[in-house]
Amino acid sequence: MEFVKNIVCEILKQLQRLFFLFPVNNRKILFFPYNGTYYCNLKYIYENINYIKDKYDVVWVIRDNYSDDRITDVITCRPNSLKFWWHILTSRCVIFNNGIKSYVYKRKSQKYIETWHGGGAYKKTSQIFKNTEDIYLRKRRMNAINSIDYVISSSKAFTKVFKEDTDIQNAKFCPFGMPRNDMFFDDNRRELIKNNVKKYYNVNSEKIVLYAPTFRDNGFENDLDFERLLSVLEDRYGSKFVLFVRC
């Protein structure tokens, strides 16, 4: 089955060569988020580009039935639409946060930037890259990962683990940190967010602790004793706490 997918993938790539009739636009930047929404590191990169967006042509790839007021003034397209293919094959820079599709043909003058979607080096990904058992699936994934030019890294440990797990060969790792974490170093923005959260949830003098588990197919499962957690925190820090749960 994976062998057939490889053939289909190559046919799709050859069909994309029709777009080579059109030059790559050196002003065009395409944001290709994994879940097709305005989020993650791409969002914060765009926020900075937004100040000088008159110098660039910005495109966002968004999923069906999704809209966001913050990107109403830029070009948007749906994944795998004709408009999508036009833009991804004529953009100078393509930025994504969970790899690029293996069936996308990268042109020589294009640059691919991987921001990834989680900082730190705690998540092992070797089973979906270099250690994939099926040789045909592994070939597609390795071809895709090695089309990347730059990877934004949050730490030396992340760079080491990502290189080892993916066996990436050609990319340059940029130790800039996660763009979405910039807010933690912006005193004014941090204070504004804190005040907005407290006002919205009617929190006064209490401190806030956030539990934000990663969701998988089984959805949310409560594996913490919340009452005990709050009791330990209050004993340790001598303050009242309220618990926020992302679910």
PDB file of N, CA, C and O in Angstrom, residues 13-90:
ATOM      1  N   LYS A  13       3.838  15.148  -7.763  1.00  0.00           N
ATOM      2  CA  LYS A  13       4.969  16.075  -7.858  1.00  0.00           C
ATOM      3  C   LYS A  13       5.236  16.476  -9.301  1.00  0.00           C
ATOM      4  O   LYS A  13       5.537  17.642  -9.595  1.00  0.00           O
ATOM      5  N   GLN A  14       5.120  15.528 -10.192  1.00  0.00           N
ATOM      6  CA  GLN A  14       5.356  15.850 -11.600  1.00  0.00           C
ATOM      7  C   GLN A  14       4.270  16.763 -12.151  1.00  0.00           C
ATOM      8  O   GLN A  14       4.545  17.664 -12.953  1.00  0.00           O
ATOM      9  N   LEU A  15       3.041  16.566 -11.702  1.00  0.00           N
ATOM     10  CA  LEU A  15       1.953  17.443 -12.133  1.00  0.00           C
ATOM     11  C   LEU A  15       2.176  18.880 -11.652  1.00  0.00           C
ATOM     12  O   LEU A  15       1.807  19.841 -12.333  1.00  0.00           O
ATOM     13  N   GLN A  16       2.785  19.008 -10.500  1.00  0.00           N
ATOM     14  CA  GLN A  16       3.042  20.338  -9.950  1.00  0.00           C
ATOM     15  C   GLN A  16       4.054  21.126 -10.781  1.00  0.00           C
ATOM     16  O   GLN A  16       4.125  22.358 -10.685  1.00  0.00           O
ATOM     17  N   ARG A  17       4.806  20.446 -11.589  1.00  0.00           N
ATOM     18  CA  ARG A  17       5.786  21.134 -12.432  1.00  0.00           C
ATOM     19  C   ARG A  17       5.110  22.079 -13.432  1.00  0.00           C
ATOM     20  O   ARG A  17       5.767  22.977 -13.982  1.00  0.00           O
ATOM     21  N   LEU A  18       3.812  21.889 -13.648  1.00  0.00           N
ATOM     22  CA  LEU A  18       3.080  22.812 -14.519  1.00  0.00           C
ATOM     23  C   LEU A  18       3.144  24.241 -13.974  1.00  0.00           C
ATOM     24  O   LEU A  18       3.130  25.212 -14.737  1.00  0.00           O
ATOM     25  N   PHE A  19       3.223  24.356 -12.642  1.00  0.00           N
ATOM     26  CA  PHE A  19       3.272  25.679 -12.024  1.00  0.00           C
ATOM     27  C   PHE A  19       4.639  26.330 -12.195  1.00  0.00           C
ATOM     28  O   PHE A  19       4.809  27.508 -11.869  1.00  0.00           O
ATOM     29  N   PHE A  20       5.603  25.578 -12.682  1.00  0.00           N
ATOM     30  CA  PHE A  20       6.934  26.142 -12.894  1.00  0.00           C
ATOM     31  C   PHE A  20       6.933  27.170 -14.028  1.00  0.00           C
ATOM     32  O   PHE A  20       7.911  27.887 -14.228  1.00  0.00           O
ATOM     33  N   LEU A  21       5.813  27.218 -14.757  1.00  0.00           N
ATOM     34  CA  LEU A  21       5.665  28.250 -15.782  1.00  0.00           C
ATOM     35  C   LEU A  21       5.610  29.640 -15.140  1.00  0.00           C
ATOM     36  O   LEU A  21       5.851  30.647 -15.808  1.00  0.00           O
ATOM     37  N   PHE A  22       5.290  29.655 -13.855  1.00  0.00           N
ATOM     38  CA  PHE A  22       5.163  30.916 -13.131  1.00  0.00           C
ATOM     39  C   PHE A  22       6.350  31.080 -12.184  1.00  0.00           C
ATOM     40  O   PHE A  22       6.728  30.136 -11.484  1.00  0.00           O
ATOM     41  N   PRO A  23       6.944  32.257 -12.133  1.00  0.00           N
ATOM     42  CA  PRO A  23       8.130  32.455 -11.295  1.00  0.00           C
ATOM     43  C   PRO A  23       7.798  32.471  -9.806  1.00  0.00           C
ATOM     44  O   PRO A  23       6.666  32.772  -9.405  1.00  0.00           O
ATOM     45  N   VAL A  24       8.790  32.147  -9.009  1.00  0.00           N
ATOM     46  CA  VAL A  24       8.655  32.271  -7.561  1.00  0.00           C
ATOM     47  C   VAL A  24       8.639  33.759  -7.205  1.00  0.00           C
ATOM     48  O   VAL A  24       9.453  34.538  -7.706  1.00  0.00           O
ATOM     49  N   ASN A  25       7.680  34.138  -6.373  1.00  0.00           N
ATOM     50  CA  ASN A  25       7.536  35.530  -5.931  1.00  0.00           C
ATOM     51  C   ASN A  25       8.416  35.735  -4.688  1.00  0.00           C
ATOM     52  O   ASN A  25       8.120  35.216  -3.612  1.00  0.00           O
ATOM     53  N   ASN A  26       9.472  36.511  -4.829  1.00  0.00           N
ATOM     54  CA  ASN A  26      10.411  36.706  -3.718  1.00  0.00           C
ATOM     55  C   ASN A  26       9.814  37.480  -2.546  1.00  0.00           C
ATOM     56  O   ASN A  26      10.399  37.520  -1.466  1.00  0.00           O
ATOM     57  N   ARG A  27       8.663  38.078  -2.746  1.00  0.00           N
ATOM     58  CA  ARG A  27       7.985  38.816  -1.672  1.00  0.00           C
ATOM     59  C   ARG A  27       6.970  37.962  -0.917  1.00  0.00           C
ATOM     60  O   ARG A  27       6.459  38.384   0.116  1.00  0.00           O
ATOM     61  N   LYS A  28       6.708  36.772  -1.419  1.00  0.00           N
ATOM     62  CA  LYS A  28       5.596  35.987  -0.872  1.00  0.00           C
ATOM     63  C   LYS A  28       6.056  35.028   0.230  1.00  0.00           C
ATOM     64  O   LYS A  28       6.992  34.261   0.063  1.00  0.00           O
ATOM     65  N   ILE A  29       5.330  35.074   1.365  1.00  0.00           N
ATOM     66  CA  ILE A  29       5.558  34.175   2.494  1.00  0.00           C
ATOM     67  C   ILE A  29       4.271  33.407   2.744  1.00  0.00           C
ATOM     68  O   ILE A  29       3.206  34.007   2.923  1.00  0.00           O
ATOM     69  N   LEU A  30       4.355  32.096   2.766  1.00  0.00           N
ATOM     70  CA  LEU A  30       3.184  31.257   3.005  1.00  0.00           C
ATOM     71  C   LEU A  30       3.291  30.586   4.374  1.00  0.00           C
ATOM     72  O   LEU A  30       4.289  29.937   4.682  1.00  0.00           O
ATOM     73  N   PHE A  31       2.251  30.767   5.197  1.00  0.00           N
ATOM     74  CA  PHE A  31       2.166  30.130   6.511  1.00  0.00           C
ATOM     75  C   PHE A  31       1.284  28.888   6.390  1.00  0.00           C
ATOM     76  O   PHE A  31       0.117  28.991   5.977  1.00  0.00           O
ATOM     77  N   PHE A  32       1.840  27.758   6.768  1.00  0.00           N
ATOM     78  CA  PHE A  32       1.154  26.476   6.583  1.00  0.00           C
ATOM     79  C   PHE A  32       1.043  25.752   7.926  1.00  0.00           C
ATOM     80  O   PHE A  32       1.806  24.840   8.226  1.00  0.00           O
ATOM     81  N   PRO A  33       0.080  26.173   8.792  1.00  0.00           N
ATOM     82  CA  PRO A  33      -0.057  25.557  10.114  1.00  0.00           C
ATOM     83  C   PRO A  33      -0.616  24.140  10.030  1.00  0.00           C
ATOM     84  O   PRO A  33      -1.426  23.834   9.160  1.00  0.00           O
ATOM     85  N   TYR A  34      -0.188  23.317  10.959  1.00  0.00           N
ATOM     86  CA  TYR A  34      -0.581  21.906  10.968  1.00  0.00           C
ATOM     87  C   TYR A  34      -2.096  21.723  11.027  1.00  0.00           C
ATOM     88  O   TYR A  34      -2.662  20.904  10.304  1.00  0.00           O
ATOM     89  N   ASN A  35      -2.774  22.501  11.896  1.00  0.00           N
ATOM     90  CA  ASN A  35      -4.220  22.285  12.063  1.00  0.00           C
ATOM     91  C   ASN A  35      -5.069  23.286  11.280  1.00  0.00           C
ATOM     92  O   ASN A  35      -6.279  23.362  11.462  1.00  0.00           O
ATOM     93  N   GLY A  36      -4.420  24.086  10.431  1.00  0.00           N
ATOM     94  CA  GLY A  36      -5.179  24.996   9.581  1.00  0.00           C
ATOM     95  C   GLY A  36      -5.823  26.156  10.296  1.00  0.00           C
ATOM     96  O   GLY A  36      -6.837  26.694   9.834  1.00  0.00           O
ATOM     97  N   THR A  37      -5.243  26.594  11.419  1.00  0.00           N
ATOM     98  CA  THR A  37      -5.781  27.734  12.152  1.00  0.00           C
ATOM     99  C   THR A  37      -4.665  28.735  12.436  1.00  0.00           C
ATOM    100  O   THR A  37      -3.485  28.477  12.201  1.00  0.00           O
ATOM    101  N   TYR A  38      -5.072  29.869  12.974  1.00  0.00           N
ATOM    102  CA  TYR A  38      -4.135  30.939  13.320  1.00  0.00           C
ATOM    103  C   TYR A  38      -3.611  30.666  14.726  1.00  0.00           C
ATOM    104  O   TYR A  38      -4.228  31.056  15.716  1.00  0.00           O
ATOM    105  N   TYR A  39      -2.466  29.992  14.826  1.00  0.00           N
ATOM    106  CA  TYR A  39      -1.993  29.585  16.152  1.00  0.00           C
ATOM    107  C   TYR A  39      -0.492  29.272  16.116  1.00  0.00           C
ATOM    108  O   TYR A  39       0.175  29.375  15.099  1.00  0.00           O
ATOM    109  N   CYS A  40       0.014  28.908  17.296  1.00  0.00           N
ATOM    110  CA  CYS A  40       1.362  28.371  17.487  1.00  0.00           C
ATOM    111  C   CYS A  40       2.433  29.383  17.064  1.00  0.00           C
ATOM    112  O   CYS A  40       2.206  30.589  17.043  1.00  0.00           O
ATOM    113  N   ASN A  41       3.616  28.889  16.764  1.00  0.00           N
ATOM    114  CA  ASN A  41       4.737  29.767  16.439  1.00  0.00           C
ATOM    115  C   ASN A  41       4.482  30.610  15.204  1.00  0.00           C
ATOM    116  O   ASN A  41       4.966  31.749  15.088  1.00  0.00           O
ATOM    117  N   LEU A  42       3.705  30.082  14.269  1.00  0.00           N
ATOM    118  CA  LEU A  42       3.419  30.827  13.039  1.00  0.00           C
ATOM    119  C   LEU A  42       2.683  32.122  13.346  1.00  0.00           C
ATOM    120  O   LEU A  42       2.936  33.163  12.724  1.00  0.00           O
ATOM    121  N   LYS A  43       1.779  32.053  14.280  1.00  0.00           N
ATOM    122  CA  LYS A  43       1.003  33.234  14.674  1.00  0.00           C
ATOM    123  C   LYS A  43       1.934  34.356  15.128  1.00  0.00           C
ATOM    124  O   LYS A  43       1.762  35.517  14.723  1.00  0.00           O
ATOM    125  N   TYR A  44       2.923  34.024  15.948  1.00  0.00           N
ATOM    126  CA  TYR A  44       3.781  35.057  16.521  1.00  0.00           C
ATOM    127  C   TYR A  44       4.828  35.550  15.530  1.00  0.00           C
ATOM    128  O   TYR A  44       5.260  36.708  15.606  1.00  0.00           O
ATOM    129  N   ILE A  45       5.231  34.711  14.615  1.00  0.00           N
ATOM    130  CA  ILE A  45       6.097  35.185  13.532  1.00  0.00           C
ATOM    131  C   ILE A  45       5.327  36.192  12.680  1.00  0.00           C
ATOM    132  O   ILE A  45       5.842  37.256  12.323  1.00  0.00           O
ATOM    133  N   TYR A  46       4.072  35.847  12.361  1.00  0.00           N
ATOM    134  CA  TYR A  46       3.247  36.745  11.557  1.00  0.00           C
ATOM    135  C   TYR A  46       3.016  38.080  12.256  1.00  0.00           C
ATOM    136  O   TYR A  46       3.019  39.138  11.615  1.00  0.00           O
ATOM    137  N   GLU A  47       2.816  38.051  13.571  1.00  0.00           N
ATOM    138  CA  GLU A  47       2.581  39.290  14.307  1.00  0.00           C
ATOM    139  C   GLU A  47       3.742  40.265  14.129  1.00  0.00           C
ATOM    140  O   GLU A  47       3.542  41.476  14.073  1.00  0.00           O
ATOM    141  N   ASN A  48       4.950  39.745  14.061  1.00  0.00           N
ATOM    142  CA  ASN A  48       6.108  40.612  13.858  1.00  0.00           C
ATOM    143  C   ASN A  48       6.225  41.053  12.407  1.00  0.00           C
ATOM    144  O   ASN A  48       6.539  42.214  12.121  1.00  0.00           O
ATOM    145  N   ILE A  49       5.943  40.143  11.490  1.00  0.00           N
ATOM    146  CA  ILE A  49       5.957  40.505  10.075  1.00  0.00           C
ATOM    147  C   ILE A  49       4.860  41.518   9.774  1.00  0.00           C
ATOM    148  O   ILE A  49       5.014  42.373   8.891  1.00  0.00           O
ATOM    149  N   ASN A  50       3.788  41.457  10.527  1.00  0.00           N
ATOM    150  CA  ASN A  50       2.633  42.319  10.284  1.00  0.00           C
ATOM    151  C   ASN A  50       2.988  43.799  10.321  1.00  0.00           C
ATOM    152  O   ASN A  50       2.347  44.626   9.666  1.00  0.00           O
ATOM    153  N   TYR A  51       4.021  44.151  11.084  1.00  0.00           N
ATOM    154  CA  TYR A  51       4.423  45.550  11.170  1.00  0.00           C
ATOM    155  C   TYR A  51       5.040  46.053   9.863  1.00  0.00           C
ATOM    156  O   TYR A  51       5.075  47.250   9.605  1.00  0.00           O
ATOM    157  N   ILE A  52       5.549  45.130   9.053  1.00  0.00           N
ATOM    158  CA  ILE A  52       6.176  45.513   7.784  1.00  0.00           C
ATOM    159  C   ILE A  52       5.561  44.723   6.630  1.00  0.00           C
ATOM    160  O   ILE A  52       6.218  44.440   5.631  1.00  0.00           O
ATOM    161  N   LYS A  53       4.279  44.371   6.783  1.00  0.00           N
ATOM    162  CA  LYS A  53       3.655  43.486   5.803  1.00  0.00           C
ATOM    163  C   LYS A  53       3.505  44.124   4.427  1.00  0.00           C
ATOM    164  O   LYS A  53       3.286  43.425   3.433  1.00  0.00           O
ATOM    165  N   ASP A  54       3.633  45.459   4.371  1.00  0.00           N
ATOM    166  CA  ASP A  54       3.557  46.099   3.063  1.00  0.00           C
ATOM    167  C   ASP A  54       4.745  45.714   2.179  1.00  0.00           C
ATOM    168  O   ASP A  54       4.715  45.906   0.968  1.00  0.00           O
ATOM    169  N   LYS A  55       5.766  45.123   2.808  1.00  0.00           N
ATOM    170  CA  LYS A  55       6.938  44.674   2.049  1.00  0.00           C
ATOM    171  C   LYS A  55       6.781  43.243   1.553  1.00  0.00           C
ATOM    172  O   LYS A  55       7.601  42.764   0.769  1.00  0.00           O
ATOM    173  N   TYR A  56       5.752  42.544   2.040  1.00  0.00           N
ATOM    174  CA  TYR A  56       5.588  41.130   1.717  1.00  0.00           C
ATOM    175  C   TYR A  56       4.155  40.817   1.279  1.00  0.00           C
ATOM    176  O   TYR A  56       3.218  41.528   1.626  1.00  0.00           O
ATOM    177  N   ASP A  57       4.023  39.740   0.536  1.00  0.00           N
ATOM    178  CA  ASP A  57       2.710  39.176   0.217  1.00  0.00           C
ATOM    179  C   ASP A  57       2.529  37.955   1.108  1.00  0.00           C
ATOM    180  O   ASP A  57       3.239  36.955   0.960  1.00  0.00           O
ATOM    181  N   VAL A  58       1.595  38.045   2.044  1.00  0.00           N
ATOM    182  CA  VAL A  58       1.422  36.992   3.041  1.00  0.00           C
ATOM    183  C   VAL A  58       0.215  36.117   2.695  1.00  0.00           C
ATOM    184  O   VAL A  58      -0.856  36.618   2.337  1.00  0.00           O
ATOM    185  N   VAL A  59       0.393  34.800   2.835  1.00  0.00           N
ATOM    186  CA  VAL A  59      -0.677  33.838   2.573  1.00  0.00           C
ATOM    187  C   VAL A  59      -0.780  32.890   3.768  1.00  0.00           C
ATOM    188  O   VAL A  59       0.241  32.413   4.275  1.00  0.00           O
ATOM    189  N   TRP A  60      -2.023  32.647   4.209  1.00  0.00           N
ATOM    190  CA  TRP A  60      -2.272  31.664   5.271  1.00  0.00           C
ATOM    191  C   TRP A  60      -3.071  30.495   4.701  1.00  0.00           C
ATOM    192  O   TRP A  60      -4.081  30.704   4.025  1.00  0.00           O
ATOM    193  N   VAL A  61      -2.645  29.287   5.008  1.00  0.00           N
ATOM    194  CA  VAL A  61      -3.409  28.088   4.650  1.00  0.00           C
ATOM    195  C   VAL A  61      -4.310  27.758   5.830  1.00  0.00           C
ATOM    196  O   VAL A  61      -3.823  27.467   6.939  1.00  0.00           O
ATOM    197  N   ILE A  62      -5.623  27.826   5.634  1.00  0.00           N
ATOM    198  CA  ILE A  62      -6.577  27.574   6.722  1.00  0.00           C
ATOM    199  C   ILE A  62      -7.562  26.489   6.321  1.00  0.00           C
ATOM    200  O   ILE A  62      -7.853  26.299   5.145  1.00  0.00           O
ATOM    201  N   ARG A  63      -8.068  25.793   7.309  1.00  0.00           N
ATOM    202  CA  ARG A  63      -8.975  24.682   7.038  1.00  0.00           C
ATOM    203  C   ARG A  63     -10.365  25.181   6.659  1.00  0.00           C
ATOM    204  O   ARG A  63     -10.694  26.368   6.848  1.00  0.00           O
ATOM    205  N   ASP A  64     -11.175  24.291   6.147  1.00  0.00           N
ATOM    206  CA  ASP A  64     -12.547  24.631   5.767  1.00  0.00           C
ATOM    207  C   ASP A  64     -13.339  25.138   6.965  1.00  0.00           C
ATOM    208  O   ASP A  64     -13.163  24.675   8.093  1.00  0.00           O
ATOM    209  N   ASN A  65     -14.213  26.107   6.703  1.00  0.00           N
ATOM    210  CA  ASN A  65     -15.129  26.655   7.711  1.00  0.00           C
ATOM    211  C   ASN A  65     -14.403  27.315   8.881  1.00  0.00           C
ATOM    212  O   ASN A  65     -14.936  27.395   9.994  1.00  0.00           O
ATOM    213  N   TYR A  66     -13.192  27.781   8.634  1.00  0.00           N
ATOM    214  CA  TYR A  66     -12.456  28.489   9.684  1.00  0.00           C
ATOM    215  C   TYR A  66     -12.214  29.930   9.241  1.00  0.00           C
ATOM    216  O   TYR A  66     -11.913  30.190   8.072  1.00  0.00           O
ATOM    217  N   SER A  67     -12.345  30.839  10.184  1.00  0.00           N
ATOM    218  CA  SER A  67     -12.034  32.246   9.906  1.00  0.00           C
ATOM    219  C   SER A  67     -11.483  32.877  11.170  1.00  0.00           C
ATOM    220  O   SER A  67     -11.734  32.403  12.286  1.00  0.00           O
ATOM    221  N   ASP A  68     -10.726  33.943  10.992  1.00  0.00           N
ATOM    222  CA  ASP A  68     -10.143  34.640  12.139  1.00  0.00           C
ATOM    223  C   ASP A  68      -9.968  36.099  11.757  1.00  0.00           C
ATOM    224  O   ASP A  68      -9.371  36.412  10.723  1.00  0.00           O
ATOM    225  N   ASP A  69     -10.486  37.001  12.586  1.00  0.00           N
ATOM    226  CA  ASP A  69     -10.445  38.429  12.285  1.00  0.00           C
ATOM    227  C   ASP A  69      -9.017  38.960  12.152  1.00  0.00           C
ATOM    228  O   ASP A  69      -8.790  39.993  11.520  1.00  0.00           O
ATOM    229  N   ARG A  70      -8.056  38.252  12.744  1.00  0.00           N
ATOM    230  CA  ARG A  70      -6.671  38.742  12.730  1.00  0.00           C
ATOM    231  C   ARG A  70      -5.970  38.505  11.395  1.00  0.00           C
ATOM    232  O   ARG A  70      -4.884  39.037  11.172  1.00  0.00           O
ATOM    233  N   ILE A  71      -6.581  37.727  10.522  1.00  0.00           N
ATOM    234  CA  ILE A  71      -5.959  37.498   9.214  1.00  0.00           C
ATOM    235  C   ILE A  71      -6.939  37.776   8.074  1.00  0.00           C
ATOM    236  O   ILE A  71      -6.825  37.204   6.990  1.00  0.00           O
ATOM    237  N   THR A  72      -7.854  38.674   8.323  1.00  0.00           N
ATOM    238  CA  THR A  72      -8.821  39.018   7.273  1.00  0.00           C
ATOM    239  C   THR A  72      -8.207  39.873   6.177  1.00  0.00           C
ATOM    240  O   THR A  72      -8.751  39.958   5.070  1.00  0.00           O
ATOM    241  N   ASP A  73      -7.081  40.506   6.485  1.00  0.00           N
ATOM    242  CA  ASP A  73      -6.472  41.402   5.496  1.00  0.00           C
ATOM    243  C   ASP A  73      -5.330  40.739   4.723  1.00  0.00           C
ATOM    244  O   ASP A  73      -4.536  41.416   4.080  1.00  0.00           O
ATOM    245  N   VAL A  74      -5.236  39.410   4.803  1.00  0.00           N
ATOM    246  CA  VAL A  74      -4.221  38.696   4.031  1.00  0.00           C
ATOM    247  C   VAL A  74      -4.896  37.638   3.165  1.00  0.00           C
ATOM    248  O   VAL A  74      -6.073  37.301   3.347  1.00  0.00           O
ATOM    249  N   ILE A  75      -4.154  37.111   2.235  1.00  0.00           N
ATOM    250  CA  ILE A  75      -4.679  36.057   1.359  1.00  0.00           C
ATOM    251  C   ILE A  75      -4.795  34.758   2.149  1.00  0.00           C
ATOM    252  O   ILE A  75      -3.903  34.399   2.918  1.00  0.00           O
ATOM    253  N   THR A  76      -5.890  34.044   1.976  1.00  0.00           N
ATOM    254  CA  THR A  76      -6.049  32.732   2.604  1.00  0.00           C
ATOM    255  C   THR A  76      -6.433  31.704   1.539  1.00  0.00           C
ATOM    256  O   THR A  76      -6.970  32.053   0.483  1.00  0.00           O
ATOM    257  N   CYS A  77      -6.134  30.454   1.822  1.00  0.00           N
ATOM    258  CA  CYS A  77      -6.505  29.377   0.898  1.00  0.00           C
ATOM    259  C   CYS A  77      -6.728  28.092   1.680  1.00  0.00           C
ATOM    260  O   CYS A  77      -6.243  27.942   2.803  1.00  0.00           O
ATOM    261  N   ARG A  78      -7.477  27.195   1.094  1.00  0.00           N
ATOM    262  CA  ARG A  78      -7.771  25.902   1.719  1.00  0.00           C
ATOM    263  C   ARG A  78      -6.729  24.871   1.290  1.00  0.00           C
ATOM    264  O   ARG A  78      -6.257  24.906   0.146  1.00  0.00           O
ATOM    265  N   PRO A  79      -6.370  23.949   2.172  1.00  0.00           N
ATOM    266  CA  PRO A  79      -5.384  22.922   1.811  1.00  0.00           C
ATOM    267  C   PRO A  79      -5.800  22.152   0.561  1.00  0.00           C
ATOM    268  O   PRO A  79      -6.961  21.763   0.403  1.00  0.00           O
ATOM    269  N   ASN A  80      -4.843  21.962  -0.339  1.00  0.00           N
ATOM    270  CA  ASN A  80      -5.006  21.157  -1.554  1.00  0.00           C
ATOM    271  C   ASN A  80      -5.985  21.735  -2.581  1.00  0.00           C
ATOM    272  O   ASN A  80      -6.360  21.044  -3.529  1.00  0.00           O
ATOM    273  N   SER A  81      -6.387  22.969  -2.380  1.00  0.00           N
ATOM    274  CA  SER A  81      -7.188  23.647  -3.400  1.00  0.00           C
ATOM    275  C   SER A  81      -6.254  24.123  -4.514  1.00  0.00           C
ATOM    276  O   SER A  81      -5.025  24.163  -4.338  1.00  0.00           O
ATOM    277  N   LEU A  82      -6.810  24.485  -5.649  1.00  0.00           N
ATOM    278  CA  LEU A  82      -5.987  25.017  -6.736  1.00  0.00           C
ATOM    279  C   LEU A  82      -5.243  26.271  -6.284  1.00  0.00           C
ATOM    280  O   LEU A  82      -4.063  26.484  -6.620  1.00  0.00           O
ATOM    281  N   LYS A  83      -5.919  27.093  -5.502  1.00  0.00           N
ATOM    282  CA  LYS A  83      -5.316  28.311  -4.960  1.00  0.00           C
ATOM    283  C   LYS A  83      -4.124  27.971  -4.059  1.00  0.00           C
ATOM    284  O   LYS A  83      -3.088  28.650  -4.074  1.00  0.00           O
ATOM    285  N   PHE A  84      -4.286  26.903  -3.282  1.00  0.00           N
ATOM    286  CA  PHE A  84      -3.197  26.439  -2.413  1.00  0.00           C
ATOM    287  C   PHE A  84      -1.970  26.073  -3.236  1.00  0.00           C
ATOM    288  O   PHE A  84      -0.844  26.494  -2.934  1.00  0.00           O
ATOM    289  N   TRP A  85      -2.190  25.281  -4.283  1.00  0.00           N
ATOM    290  CA  TRP A  85      -1.060  24.841  -5.090  1.00  0.00           C
ATOM    291  C   TRP A  85      -0.377  26.022  -5.765  1.00  0.00           C
ATOM    292  O   TRP A  85       0.850  26.066  -5.884  1.00  0.00           O
ATOM    293  N   TRP A  86      -1.148  26.973  -6.214  1.00  0.00           N
ATOM    294  CA  TRP A  86      -0.571  28.166  -6.829  1.00  0.00           C
ATOM    295  C   TRP A  86       0.357  28.886  -5.854  1.00  0.00           C
ATOM    296  O   TRP A  86       1.493  29.244  -6.174  1.00  0.00           O
ATOM    297  N   HIS A  87      -0.129  29.075  -4.619  1.00  0.00           N
ATOM    298  CA  HIS A  87       0.641  29.853  -3.654  1.00  0.00           C
ATOM    299  C   HIS A  87       1.832  29.078  -3.090  1.00  0.00           C
ATOM    300  O   HIS A  87       2.919  29.659  -2.926  1.00  0.00           O
ATOM    301  N   ILE A  88       1.672  27.821  -2.792  1.00  0.00           N
ATOM    302  CA  ILE A  88       2.794  27.098  -2.180  1.00  0.00           C
ATOM    303  C   ILE A  88       3.930  26.881  -3.175  1.00  0.00           C
ATOM    304  O   ILE A  88       5.098  26.770  -2.802  1.00  0.00           O
ATOM    305  N   LEU A  89       3.592  26.862  -4.474  1.00  0.00           N
ATOM    306  CA  LEU A  89       4.618  26.645  -5.489  1.00  0.00           C
ATOM    307  C   LEU A  89       5.198  27.939  -6.052  1.00  0.00           C
ATOM    308  O   LEU A  89       6.130  27.907  -6.861  1.00  0.00           O
ATOM    309  N   THR A  90       4.652  29.072  -5.615  1.00  0.00           N
ATOM    310  CA  THR A  90       5.205  30.359  -6.061  1.00  0.00           C
ATOM    311  C   THR A  90       5.650  31.230  -4.890  1.00  0.00           C
ATOM    312  O   THR A  90       5.965  32.406  -5.080  1.00  0.00           O
TER     313      THR A  90
END
